[in-house]
PDB file of C-alpha atoms in Angstrom:
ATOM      1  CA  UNK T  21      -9.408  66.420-210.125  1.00 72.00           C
ATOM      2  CA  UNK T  22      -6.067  65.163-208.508  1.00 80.00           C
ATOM      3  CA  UNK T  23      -2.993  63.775-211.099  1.00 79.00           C
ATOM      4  CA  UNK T  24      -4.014  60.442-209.909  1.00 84.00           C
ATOM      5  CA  UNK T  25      -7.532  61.059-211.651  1.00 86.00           C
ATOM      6  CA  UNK T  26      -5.597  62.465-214.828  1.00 85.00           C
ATOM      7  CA  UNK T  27      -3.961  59.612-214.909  1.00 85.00           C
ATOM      8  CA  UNK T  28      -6.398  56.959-214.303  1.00 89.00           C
ATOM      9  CA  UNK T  29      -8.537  58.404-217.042  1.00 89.00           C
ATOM     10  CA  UNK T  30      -5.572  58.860-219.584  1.00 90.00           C
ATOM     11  CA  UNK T  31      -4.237  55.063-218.765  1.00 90.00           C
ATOM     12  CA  UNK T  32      -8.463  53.513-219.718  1.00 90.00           C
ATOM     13  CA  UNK T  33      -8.440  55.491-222.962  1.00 90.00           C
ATOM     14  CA  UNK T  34      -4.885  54.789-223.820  1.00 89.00           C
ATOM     15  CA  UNK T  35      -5.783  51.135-223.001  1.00 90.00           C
ATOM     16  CA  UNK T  36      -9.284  50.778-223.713  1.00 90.00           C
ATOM     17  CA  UNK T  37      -9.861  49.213-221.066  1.00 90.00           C
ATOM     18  CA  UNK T  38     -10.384  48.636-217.543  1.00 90.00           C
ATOM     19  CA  UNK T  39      -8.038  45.463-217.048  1.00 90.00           C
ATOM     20  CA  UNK T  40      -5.314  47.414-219.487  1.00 89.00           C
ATOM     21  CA  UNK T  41      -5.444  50.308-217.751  1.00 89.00           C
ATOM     22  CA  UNK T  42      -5.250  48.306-214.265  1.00 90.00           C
ATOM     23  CA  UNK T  43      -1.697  46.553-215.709  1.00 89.00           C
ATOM     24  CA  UNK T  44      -0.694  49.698-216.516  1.00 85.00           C
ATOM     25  CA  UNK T  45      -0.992  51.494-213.101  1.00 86.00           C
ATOM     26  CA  UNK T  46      -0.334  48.875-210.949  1.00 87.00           C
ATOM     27  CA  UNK T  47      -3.939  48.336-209.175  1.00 87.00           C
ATOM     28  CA  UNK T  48      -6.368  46.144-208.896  1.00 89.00           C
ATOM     29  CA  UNK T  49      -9.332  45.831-211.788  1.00 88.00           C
ATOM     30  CA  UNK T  50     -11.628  46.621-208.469  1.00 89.00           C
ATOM     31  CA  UNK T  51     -10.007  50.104-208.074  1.00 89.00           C
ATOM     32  CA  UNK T  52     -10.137  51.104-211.838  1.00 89.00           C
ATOM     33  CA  UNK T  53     -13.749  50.139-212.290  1.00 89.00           C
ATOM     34  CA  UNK T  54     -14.355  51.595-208.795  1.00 89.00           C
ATOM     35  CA  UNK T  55     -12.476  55.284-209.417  1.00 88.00           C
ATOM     36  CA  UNK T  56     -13.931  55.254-213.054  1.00 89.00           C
ATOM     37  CA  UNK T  57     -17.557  54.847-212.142  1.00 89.00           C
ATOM     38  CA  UNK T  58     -16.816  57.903-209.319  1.00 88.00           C
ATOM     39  CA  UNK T  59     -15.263  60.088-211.512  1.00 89.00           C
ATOM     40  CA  UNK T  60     -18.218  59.035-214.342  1.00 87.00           C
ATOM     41  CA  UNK T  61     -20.767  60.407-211.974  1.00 85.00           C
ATOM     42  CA  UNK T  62     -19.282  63.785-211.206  1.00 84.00           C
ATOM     43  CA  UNK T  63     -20.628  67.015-212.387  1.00 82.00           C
ATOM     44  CA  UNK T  64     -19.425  67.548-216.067  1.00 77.00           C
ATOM     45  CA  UNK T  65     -19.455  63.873-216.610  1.00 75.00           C
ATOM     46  CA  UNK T  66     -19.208  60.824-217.801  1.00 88.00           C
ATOM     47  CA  UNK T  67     -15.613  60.928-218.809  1.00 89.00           C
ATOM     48  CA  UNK T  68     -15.432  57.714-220.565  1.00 89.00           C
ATOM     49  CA  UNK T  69     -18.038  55.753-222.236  1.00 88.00           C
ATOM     50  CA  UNK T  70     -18.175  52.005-223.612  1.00 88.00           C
ATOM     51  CA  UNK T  71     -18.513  51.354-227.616  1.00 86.00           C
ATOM     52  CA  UNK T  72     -18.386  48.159-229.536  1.00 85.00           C
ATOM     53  CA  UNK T  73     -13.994  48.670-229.483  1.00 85.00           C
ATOM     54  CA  UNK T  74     -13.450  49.730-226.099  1.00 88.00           C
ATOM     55  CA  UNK T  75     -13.409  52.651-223.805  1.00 88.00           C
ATOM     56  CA  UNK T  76     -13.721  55.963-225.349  1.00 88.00           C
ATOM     57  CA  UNK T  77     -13.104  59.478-224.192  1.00 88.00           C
ATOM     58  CA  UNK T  78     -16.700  61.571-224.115  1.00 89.00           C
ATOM     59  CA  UNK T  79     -16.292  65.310-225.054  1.00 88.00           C
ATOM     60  CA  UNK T  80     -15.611  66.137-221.539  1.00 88.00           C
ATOM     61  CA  UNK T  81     -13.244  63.464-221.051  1.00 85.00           C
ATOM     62  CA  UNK T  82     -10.758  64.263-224.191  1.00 88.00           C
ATOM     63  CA  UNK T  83     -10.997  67.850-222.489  1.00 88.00           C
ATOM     64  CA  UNK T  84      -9.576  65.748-219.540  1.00 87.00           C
ATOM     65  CA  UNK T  85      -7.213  63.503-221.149  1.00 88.00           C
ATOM     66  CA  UNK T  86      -5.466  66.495-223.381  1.00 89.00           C
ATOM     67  CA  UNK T  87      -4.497  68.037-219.706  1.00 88.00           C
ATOM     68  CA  UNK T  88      -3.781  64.962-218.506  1.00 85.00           C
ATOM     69  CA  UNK T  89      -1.262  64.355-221.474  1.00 85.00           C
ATOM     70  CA  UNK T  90       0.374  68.003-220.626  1.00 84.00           C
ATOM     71  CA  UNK T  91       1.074  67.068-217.355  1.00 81.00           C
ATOM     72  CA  UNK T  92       2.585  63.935-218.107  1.00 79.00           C
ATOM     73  CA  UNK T  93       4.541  65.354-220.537  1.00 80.00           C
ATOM     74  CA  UNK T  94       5.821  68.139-217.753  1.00 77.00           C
ATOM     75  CA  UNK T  95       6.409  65.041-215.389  1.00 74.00           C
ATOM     76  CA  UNK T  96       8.552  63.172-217.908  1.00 73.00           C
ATOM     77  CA  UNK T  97      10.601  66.140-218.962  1.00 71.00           C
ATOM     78  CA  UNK T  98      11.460  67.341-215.237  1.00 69.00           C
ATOM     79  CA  UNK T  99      12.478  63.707-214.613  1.00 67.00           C
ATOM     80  CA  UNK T 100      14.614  62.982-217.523  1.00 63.00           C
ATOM     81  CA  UNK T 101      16.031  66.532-216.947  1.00 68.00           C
ATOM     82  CA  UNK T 102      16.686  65.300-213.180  1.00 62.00           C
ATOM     83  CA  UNK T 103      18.538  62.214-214.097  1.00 62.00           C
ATOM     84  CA  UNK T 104      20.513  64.081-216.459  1.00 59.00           C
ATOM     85  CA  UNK T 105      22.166  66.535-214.039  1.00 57.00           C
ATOM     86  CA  UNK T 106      24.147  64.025-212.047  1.00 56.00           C
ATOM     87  CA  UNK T 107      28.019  63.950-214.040  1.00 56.00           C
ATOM     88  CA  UNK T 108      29.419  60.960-212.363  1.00 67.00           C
ATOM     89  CA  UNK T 109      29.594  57.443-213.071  1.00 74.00           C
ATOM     90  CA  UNK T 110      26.544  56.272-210.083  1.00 80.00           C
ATOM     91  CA  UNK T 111      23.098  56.063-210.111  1.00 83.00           C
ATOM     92  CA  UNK T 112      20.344  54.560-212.262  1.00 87.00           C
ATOM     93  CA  UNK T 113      20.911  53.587-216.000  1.00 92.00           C
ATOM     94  CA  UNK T 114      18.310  52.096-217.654  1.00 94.00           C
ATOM     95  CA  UNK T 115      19.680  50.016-221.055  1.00 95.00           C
ATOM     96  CA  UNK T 116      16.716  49.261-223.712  1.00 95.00           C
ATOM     97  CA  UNK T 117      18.182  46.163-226.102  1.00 96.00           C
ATOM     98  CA  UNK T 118      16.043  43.331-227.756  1.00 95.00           C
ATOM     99  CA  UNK T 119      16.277  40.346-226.343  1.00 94.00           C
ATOM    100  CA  UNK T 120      18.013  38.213-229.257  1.00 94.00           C
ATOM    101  CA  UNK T 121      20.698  41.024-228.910  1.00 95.00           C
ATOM    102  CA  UNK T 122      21.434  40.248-225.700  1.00 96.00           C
ATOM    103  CA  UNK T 123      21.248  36.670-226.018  1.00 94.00           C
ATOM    104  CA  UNK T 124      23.445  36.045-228.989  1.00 95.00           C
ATOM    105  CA  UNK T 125      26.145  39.133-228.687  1.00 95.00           C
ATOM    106  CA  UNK T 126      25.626  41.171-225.775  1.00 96.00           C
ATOM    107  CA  UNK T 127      25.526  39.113-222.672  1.00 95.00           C
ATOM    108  CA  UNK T 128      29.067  38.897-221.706  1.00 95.00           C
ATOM    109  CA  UNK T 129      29.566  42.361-222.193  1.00 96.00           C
ATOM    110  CA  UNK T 130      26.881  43.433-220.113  1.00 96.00           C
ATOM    111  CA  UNK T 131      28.293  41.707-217.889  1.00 95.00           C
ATOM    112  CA  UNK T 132      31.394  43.340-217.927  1.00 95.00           C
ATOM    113  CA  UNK T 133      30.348  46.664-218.140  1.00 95.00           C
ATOM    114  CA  UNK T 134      28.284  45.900-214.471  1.00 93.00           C
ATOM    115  CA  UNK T 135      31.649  45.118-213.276  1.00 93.00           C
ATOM    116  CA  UNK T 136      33.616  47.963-215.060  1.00 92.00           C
ATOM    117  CA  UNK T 137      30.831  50.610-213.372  1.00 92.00           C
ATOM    118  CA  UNK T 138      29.583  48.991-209.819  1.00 91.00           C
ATOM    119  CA  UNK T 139      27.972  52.137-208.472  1.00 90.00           C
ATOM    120  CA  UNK T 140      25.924  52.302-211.377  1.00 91.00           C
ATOM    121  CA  UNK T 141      22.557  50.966-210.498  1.00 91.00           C
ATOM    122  CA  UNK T 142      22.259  49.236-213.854  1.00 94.00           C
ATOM    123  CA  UNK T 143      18.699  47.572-215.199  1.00 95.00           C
ATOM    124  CA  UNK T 144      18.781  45.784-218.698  1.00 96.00           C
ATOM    125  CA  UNK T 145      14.976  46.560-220.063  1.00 94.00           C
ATOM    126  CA  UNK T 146      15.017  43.157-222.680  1.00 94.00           C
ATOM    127  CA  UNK T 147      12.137  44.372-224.567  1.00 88.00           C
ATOM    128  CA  UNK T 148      11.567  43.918-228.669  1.00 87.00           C
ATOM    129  CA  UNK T 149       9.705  47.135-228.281  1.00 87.00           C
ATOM    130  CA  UNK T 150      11.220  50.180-228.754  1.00 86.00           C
ATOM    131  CA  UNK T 151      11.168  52.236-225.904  1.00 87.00           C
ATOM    132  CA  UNK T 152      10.473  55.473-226.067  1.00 87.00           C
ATOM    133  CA  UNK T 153      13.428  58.196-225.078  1.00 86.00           C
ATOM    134  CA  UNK T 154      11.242  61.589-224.752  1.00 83.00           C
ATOM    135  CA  UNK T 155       8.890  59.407-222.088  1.00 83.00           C
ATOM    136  CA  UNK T 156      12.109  58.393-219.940  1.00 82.00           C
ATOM    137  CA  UNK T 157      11.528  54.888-220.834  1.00 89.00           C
ATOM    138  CA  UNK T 158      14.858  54.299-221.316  1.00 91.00           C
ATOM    139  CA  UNK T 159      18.503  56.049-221.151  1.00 92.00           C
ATOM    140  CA  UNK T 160      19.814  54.200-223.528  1.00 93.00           C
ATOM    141  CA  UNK T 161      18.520  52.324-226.441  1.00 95.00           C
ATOM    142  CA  UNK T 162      20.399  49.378-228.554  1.00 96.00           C
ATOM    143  CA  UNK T 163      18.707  48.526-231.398  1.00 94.00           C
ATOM    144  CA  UNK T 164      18.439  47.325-235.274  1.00 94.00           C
ATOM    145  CA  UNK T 165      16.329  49.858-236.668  1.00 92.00           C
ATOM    146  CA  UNK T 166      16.547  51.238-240.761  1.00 90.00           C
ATOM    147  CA  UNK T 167      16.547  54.618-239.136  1.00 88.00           C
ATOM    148  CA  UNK T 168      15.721  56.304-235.529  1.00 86.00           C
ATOM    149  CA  UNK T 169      14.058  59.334-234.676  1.00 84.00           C
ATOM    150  CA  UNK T 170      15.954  62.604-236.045  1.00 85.00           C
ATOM    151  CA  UNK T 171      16.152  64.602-232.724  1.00 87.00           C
ATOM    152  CA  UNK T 172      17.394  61.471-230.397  1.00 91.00           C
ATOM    153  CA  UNK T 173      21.173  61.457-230.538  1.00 90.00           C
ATOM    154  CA  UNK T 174      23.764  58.893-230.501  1.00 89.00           C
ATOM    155  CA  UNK T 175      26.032  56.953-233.046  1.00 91.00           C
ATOM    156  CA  UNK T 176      24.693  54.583-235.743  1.00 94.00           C
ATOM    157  CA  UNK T 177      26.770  51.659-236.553  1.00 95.00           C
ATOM    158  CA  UNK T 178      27.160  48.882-239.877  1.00 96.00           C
ATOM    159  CA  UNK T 179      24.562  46.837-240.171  1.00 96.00           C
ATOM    160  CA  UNK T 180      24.006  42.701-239.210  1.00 96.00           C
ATOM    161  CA  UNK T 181      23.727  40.305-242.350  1.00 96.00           C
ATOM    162  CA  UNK T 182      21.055  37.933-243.019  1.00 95.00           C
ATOM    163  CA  UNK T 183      22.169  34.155-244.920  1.00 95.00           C
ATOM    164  CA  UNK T 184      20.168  30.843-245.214  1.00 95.00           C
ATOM    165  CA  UNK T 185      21.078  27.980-242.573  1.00 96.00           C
ATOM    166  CA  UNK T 186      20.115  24.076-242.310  1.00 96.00           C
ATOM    167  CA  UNK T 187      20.879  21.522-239.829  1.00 97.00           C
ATOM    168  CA  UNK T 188      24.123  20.008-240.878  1.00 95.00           C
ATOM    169  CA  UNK T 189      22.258  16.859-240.769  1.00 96.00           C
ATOM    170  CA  UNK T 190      19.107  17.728-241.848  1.00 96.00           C
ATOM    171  CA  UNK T 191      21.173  18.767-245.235  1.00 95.00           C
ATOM    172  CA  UNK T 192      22.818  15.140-244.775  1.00 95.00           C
ATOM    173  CA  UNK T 193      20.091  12.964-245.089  1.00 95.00           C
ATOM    174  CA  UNK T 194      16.880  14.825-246.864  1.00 95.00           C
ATOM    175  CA  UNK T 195      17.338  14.757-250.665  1.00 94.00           C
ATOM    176  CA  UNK T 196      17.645  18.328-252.110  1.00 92.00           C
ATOM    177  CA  UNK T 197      13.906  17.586-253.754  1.00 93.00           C
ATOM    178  CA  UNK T 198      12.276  16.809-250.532  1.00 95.00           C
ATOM    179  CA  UNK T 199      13.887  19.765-248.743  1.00 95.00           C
ATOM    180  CA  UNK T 200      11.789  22.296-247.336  1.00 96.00           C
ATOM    181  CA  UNK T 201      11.443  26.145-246.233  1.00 96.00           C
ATOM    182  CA  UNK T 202      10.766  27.336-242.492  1.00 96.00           C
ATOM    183  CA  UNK T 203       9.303  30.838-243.416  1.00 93.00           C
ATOM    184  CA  UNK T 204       8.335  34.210-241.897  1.00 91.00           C
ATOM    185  CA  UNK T 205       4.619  34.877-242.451  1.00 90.00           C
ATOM    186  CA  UNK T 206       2.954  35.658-246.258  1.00 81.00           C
ATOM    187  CA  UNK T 207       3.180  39.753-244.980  1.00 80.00           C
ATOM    188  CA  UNK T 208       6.998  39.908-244.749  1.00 79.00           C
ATOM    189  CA  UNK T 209       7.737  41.645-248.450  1.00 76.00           C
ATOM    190  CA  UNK T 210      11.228  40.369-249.075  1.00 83.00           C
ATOM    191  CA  UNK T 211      10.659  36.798-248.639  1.00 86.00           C
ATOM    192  CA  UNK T 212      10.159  36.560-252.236  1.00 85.00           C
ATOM    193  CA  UNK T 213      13.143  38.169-253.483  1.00 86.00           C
ATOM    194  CA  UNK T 214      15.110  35.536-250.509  1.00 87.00           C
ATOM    195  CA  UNK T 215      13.524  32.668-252.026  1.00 87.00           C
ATOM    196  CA  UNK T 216      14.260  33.781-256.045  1.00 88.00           C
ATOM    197  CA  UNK T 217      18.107  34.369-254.477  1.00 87.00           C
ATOM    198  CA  UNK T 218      18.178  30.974-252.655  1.00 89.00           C
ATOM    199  CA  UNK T 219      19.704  27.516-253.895  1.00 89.00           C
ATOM    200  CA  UNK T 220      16.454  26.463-253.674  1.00 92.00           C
ATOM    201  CA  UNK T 221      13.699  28.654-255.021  1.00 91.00           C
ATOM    202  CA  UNK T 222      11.067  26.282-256.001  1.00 92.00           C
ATOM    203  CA  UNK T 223      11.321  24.340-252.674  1.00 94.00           C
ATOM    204  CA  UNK T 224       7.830  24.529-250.892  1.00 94.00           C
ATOM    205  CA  UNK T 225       7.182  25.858-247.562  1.00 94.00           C
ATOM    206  CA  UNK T 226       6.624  23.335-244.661  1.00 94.00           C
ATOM    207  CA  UNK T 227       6.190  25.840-241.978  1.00 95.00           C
ATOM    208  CA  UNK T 228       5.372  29.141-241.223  1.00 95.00           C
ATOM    209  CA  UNK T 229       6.567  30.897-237.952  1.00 95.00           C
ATOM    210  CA  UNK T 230       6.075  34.357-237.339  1.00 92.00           C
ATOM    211  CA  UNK T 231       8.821  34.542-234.484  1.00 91.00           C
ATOM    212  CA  UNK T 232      12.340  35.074-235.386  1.00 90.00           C
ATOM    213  CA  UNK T 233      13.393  32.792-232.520  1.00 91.00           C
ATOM    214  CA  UNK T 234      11.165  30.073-233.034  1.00 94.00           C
ATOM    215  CA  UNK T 235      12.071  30.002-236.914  1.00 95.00           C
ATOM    216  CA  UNK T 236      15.680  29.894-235.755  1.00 95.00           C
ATOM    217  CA  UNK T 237      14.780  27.201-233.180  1.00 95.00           C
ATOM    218  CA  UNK T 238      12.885  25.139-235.824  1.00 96.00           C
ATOM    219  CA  UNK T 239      16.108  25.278-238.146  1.00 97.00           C
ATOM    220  CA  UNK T 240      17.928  24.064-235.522  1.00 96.00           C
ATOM    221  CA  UNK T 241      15.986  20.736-234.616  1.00 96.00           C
ATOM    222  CA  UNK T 242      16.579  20.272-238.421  1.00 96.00           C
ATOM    223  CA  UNK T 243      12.937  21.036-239.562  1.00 96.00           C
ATOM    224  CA  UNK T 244      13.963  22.665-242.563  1.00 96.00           C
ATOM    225  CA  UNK T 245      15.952  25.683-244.197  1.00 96.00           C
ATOM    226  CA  UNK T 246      15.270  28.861-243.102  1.00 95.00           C
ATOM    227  CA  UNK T 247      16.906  32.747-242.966  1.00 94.00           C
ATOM    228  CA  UNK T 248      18.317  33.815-240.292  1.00 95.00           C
ATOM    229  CA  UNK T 249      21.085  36.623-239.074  1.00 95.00           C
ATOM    230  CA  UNK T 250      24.580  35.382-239.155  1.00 96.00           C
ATOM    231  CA  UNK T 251      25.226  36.279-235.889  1.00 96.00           C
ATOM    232  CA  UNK T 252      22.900  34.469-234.623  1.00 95.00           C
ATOM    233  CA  UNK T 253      23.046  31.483-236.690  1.00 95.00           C
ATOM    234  CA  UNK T 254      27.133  31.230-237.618  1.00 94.00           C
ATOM    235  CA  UNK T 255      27.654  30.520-233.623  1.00 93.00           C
ATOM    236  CA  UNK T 256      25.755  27.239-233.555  1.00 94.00           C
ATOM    237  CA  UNK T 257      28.153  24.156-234.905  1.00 93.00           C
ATOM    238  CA  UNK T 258      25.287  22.233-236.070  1.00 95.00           C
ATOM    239  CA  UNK T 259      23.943  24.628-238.460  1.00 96.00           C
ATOM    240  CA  UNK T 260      25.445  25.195-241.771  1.00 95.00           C
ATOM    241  CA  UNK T 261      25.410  28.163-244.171  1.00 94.00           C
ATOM    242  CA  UNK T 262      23.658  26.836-247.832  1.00 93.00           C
ATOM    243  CA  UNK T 263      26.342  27.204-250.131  1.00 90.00           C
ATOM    244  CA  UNK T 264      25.189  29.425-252.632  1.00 88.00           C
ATOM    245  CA  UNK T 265      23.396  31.535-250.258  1.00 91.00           C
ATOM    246  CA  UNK T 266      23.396  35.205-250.531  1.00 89.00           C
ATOM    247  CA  UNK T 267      24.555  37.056-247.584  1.00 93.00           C
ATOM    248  CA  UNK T 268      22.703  40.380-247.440  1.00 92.00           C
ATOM    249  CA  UNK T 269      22.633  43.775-245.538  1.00 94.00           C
ATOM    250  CA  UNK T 270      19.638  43.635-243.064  1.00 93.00           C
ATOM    251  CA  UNK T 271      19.165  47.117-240.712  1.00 94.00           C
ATOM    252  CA  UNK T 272      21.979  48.984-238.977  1.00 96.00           C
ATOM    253  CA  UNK T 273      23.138  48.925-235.173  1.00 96.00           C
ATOM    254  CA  UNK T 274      22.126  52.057-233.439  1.00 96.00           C
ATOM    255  CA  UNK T 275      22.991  53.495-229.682  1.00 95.00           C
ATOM    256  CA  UNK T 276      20.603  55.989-228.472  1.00 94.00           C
ATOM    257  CA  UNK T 277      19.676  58.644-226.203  1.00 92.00           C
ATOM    258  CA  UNK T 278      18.065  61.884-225.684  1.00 89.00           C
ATOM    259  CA  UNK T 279      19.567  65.189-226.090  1.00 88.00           C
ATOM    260  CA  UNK T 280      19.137  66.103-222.656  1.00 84.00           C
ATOM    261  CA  UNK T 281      20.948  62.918-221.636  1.00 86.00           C
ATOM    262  CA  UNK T 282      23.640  62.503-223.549  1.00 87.00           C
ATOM    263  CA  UNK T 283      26.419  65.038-222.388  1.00 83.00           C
ATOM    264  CA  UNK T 284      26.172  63.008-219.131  1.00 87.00           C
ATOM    265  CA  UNK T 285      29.829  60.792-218.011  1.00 87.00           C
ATOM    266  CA  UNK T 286      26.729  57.746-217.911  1.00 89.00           C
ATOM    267  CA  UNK T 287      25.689  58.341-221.781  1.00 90.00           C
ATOM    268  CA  UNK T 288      29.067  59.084-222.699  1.00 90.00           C
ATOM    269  CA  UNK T 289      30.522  55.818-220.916  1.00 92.00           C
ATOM    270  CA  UNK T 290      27.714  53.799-222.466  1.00 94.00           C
ATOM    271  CA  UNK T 291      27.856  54.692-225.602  1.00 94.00           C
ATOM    272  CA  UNK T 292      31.555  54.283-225.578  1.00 93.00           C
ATOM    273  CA  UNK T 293      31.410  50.721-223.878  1.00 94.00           C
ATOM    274  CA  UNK T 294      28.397  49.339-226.415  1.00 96.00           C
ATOM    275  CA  UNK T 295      29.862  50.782-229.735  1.00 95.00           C
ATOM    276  CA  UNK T 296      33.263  49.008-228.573  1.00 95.00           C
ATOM    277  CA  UNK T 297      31.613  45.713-227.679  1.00 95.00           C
ATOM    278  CA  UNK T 298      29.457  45.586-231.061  1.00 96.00           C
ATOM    279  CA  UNK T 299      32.116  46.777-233.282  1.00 95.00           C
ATOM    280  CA  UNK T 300      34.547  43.707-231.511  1.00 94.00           C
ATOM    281  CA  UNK T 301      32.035  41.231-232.842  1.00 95.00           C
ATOM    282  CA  UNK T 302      32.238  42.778-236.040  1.00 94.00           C
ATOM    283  CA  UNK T 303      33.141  39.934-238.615  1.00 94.00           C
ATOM    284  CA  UNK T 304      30.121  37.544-237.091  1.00 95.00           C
ATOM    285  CA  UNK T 305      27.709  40.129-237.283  1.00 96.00           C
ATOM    286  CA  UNK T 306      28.723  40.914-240.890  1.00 95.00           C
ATOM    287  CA  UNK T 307      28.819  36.994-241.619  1.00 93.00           C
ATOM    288  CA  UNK T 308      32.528  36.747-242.085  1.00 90.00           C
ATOM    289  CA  UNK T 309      33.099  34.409-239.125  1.00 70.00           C
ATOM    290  CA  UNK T 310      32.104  31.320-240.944  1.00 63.00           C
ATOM    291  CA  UNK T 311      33.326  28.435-239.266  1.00 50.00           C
ATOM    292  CA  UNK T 312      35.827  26.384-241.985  1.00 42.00           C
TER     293      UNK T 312
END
């Protein structure tokens, strides 16, 4: 078998599928379900067989995908080693940051940094998922996170707040007894202790949204009350901050990246840069920049 059979076979058990594993690599669905069926049909096979949840490895095929997962591991690390060695400020930097991140505080600044840095060959990866460092798919991360993985390196910063926000004139002209709660779905735990803290706490629930930007955009066409993070919320001029409402610690900013990158000028510029930019917009992220 060639790499390109290694990998085919670990991308259809890692997806379960044909079409997945077709995203994933880049092909056609043809050219999965054509290479599959060949490599099903060689001596030693099938690789991969079909069950009620998907495509599963047979005995011969998790022989196939454990080598295939050494040698992707052996790619990965002589890559990330290999963008690593370079000490200047040029070349590719891949940032990792959540898109409401970028949106609300970090925009401008990545902006800037493009500017401060032009032979950097800078891509923004605006993802909610976390990439993952020790698979190169990222250099740096930015993220919210209650803690990050002990061995990645970097420099954790104070955490964003979390308040309660209305429309300034949904406040205006619904009666406090006919007001109502935009809320996260029944699974998020600390819902219950935001409602108990709340000006309101026996006010029903209207709606439930599970997306954090779609709750925030339903607060702001004045569907309801809702939580949201101050920094996100404290920069609009038509929403207004309950009085009464609690202002609480949510997870802390973190900058990331791997060991092997991080004594690089590129990590140590970024890094620098970011933790400058977030700590700048300190008092909205901590929900001191309420307008008067």
């Amino acid at each position: 078998m060639e790499w390109n059979d290694y990998h085919l076979i670990l991308a259809v058990v890692r997806e379960k599928s044909i079409r997945g594993a077709a995203r994933v690599l880049g092909v056609s669905h043809a050219t999965v379900s054509r290479r599959l069926a060949h490599l099903n049909n060689q001596p030693g096979g099938p690789l991969v067989q079909k069950s009620p949840t998907g495509l599963w490895p047979t005995k011969a095929g998790e022989v196939v995908v454990t080598a295939a997962e050494k040698i992707e591991a052996l790619a990965v690390e002589s890559s990330r080693r290999s963008r690593a060695l370079a000490q200047d400020l040029s070349g590719p930097l891949l940032i990792s940051a959540p898109v409401l991140i970028l949106k609300h505080l970090l925009m401008d600044d990545v902006a800037q940094f493009a500017e401060l840095y032009p032979k950097l060959d800078l891509t923004i990866d605006a993802s909610d998922t976390l990439a993952d460092l020790d698979r190169a798919e990222a250099d740096i991360v930015i993220r919210t996170s209650k803690d990050a993985p002990a061995h990645w390196v970097g420099r954790r910063l104070f955490p964003y707040t979390l308040s309660i926000y209305a429309h300034k004139e949904y406040l205006a002209t619904t009666e406090p007894e006919d007001r109502r709660w935009i809320a996260p779905p029944s699974n998020d735990t600390r819902w219950s202790d935001w409602l108990a803290q709340s000006p309101y706490p026996e006010a029903p629930i209207g709606l439930t949204i599970t997306n954090i930007q779609a709750r925030l955009e339903a607060i702001k066409r004045g569907f309801g009350m809702g939580r949201a993070a101050c920094f996100m919320a404290d920069q609009d001029p038509d929403l207004v901050r309950l009085a009464g409402a609690p202002v609480v610690d949510a997870e802390p900013f973190w900058l990331l990246c791997h060991p092997d990158f991080a004594r690089t000028a590129r990590a140590k510029a970024t890094l620098r840069f970011f933790a400058a930019a977030i700590e700048a917009q300190r008092p909205l992220i901590r929900g001191d920049a309420v307008r008067g």
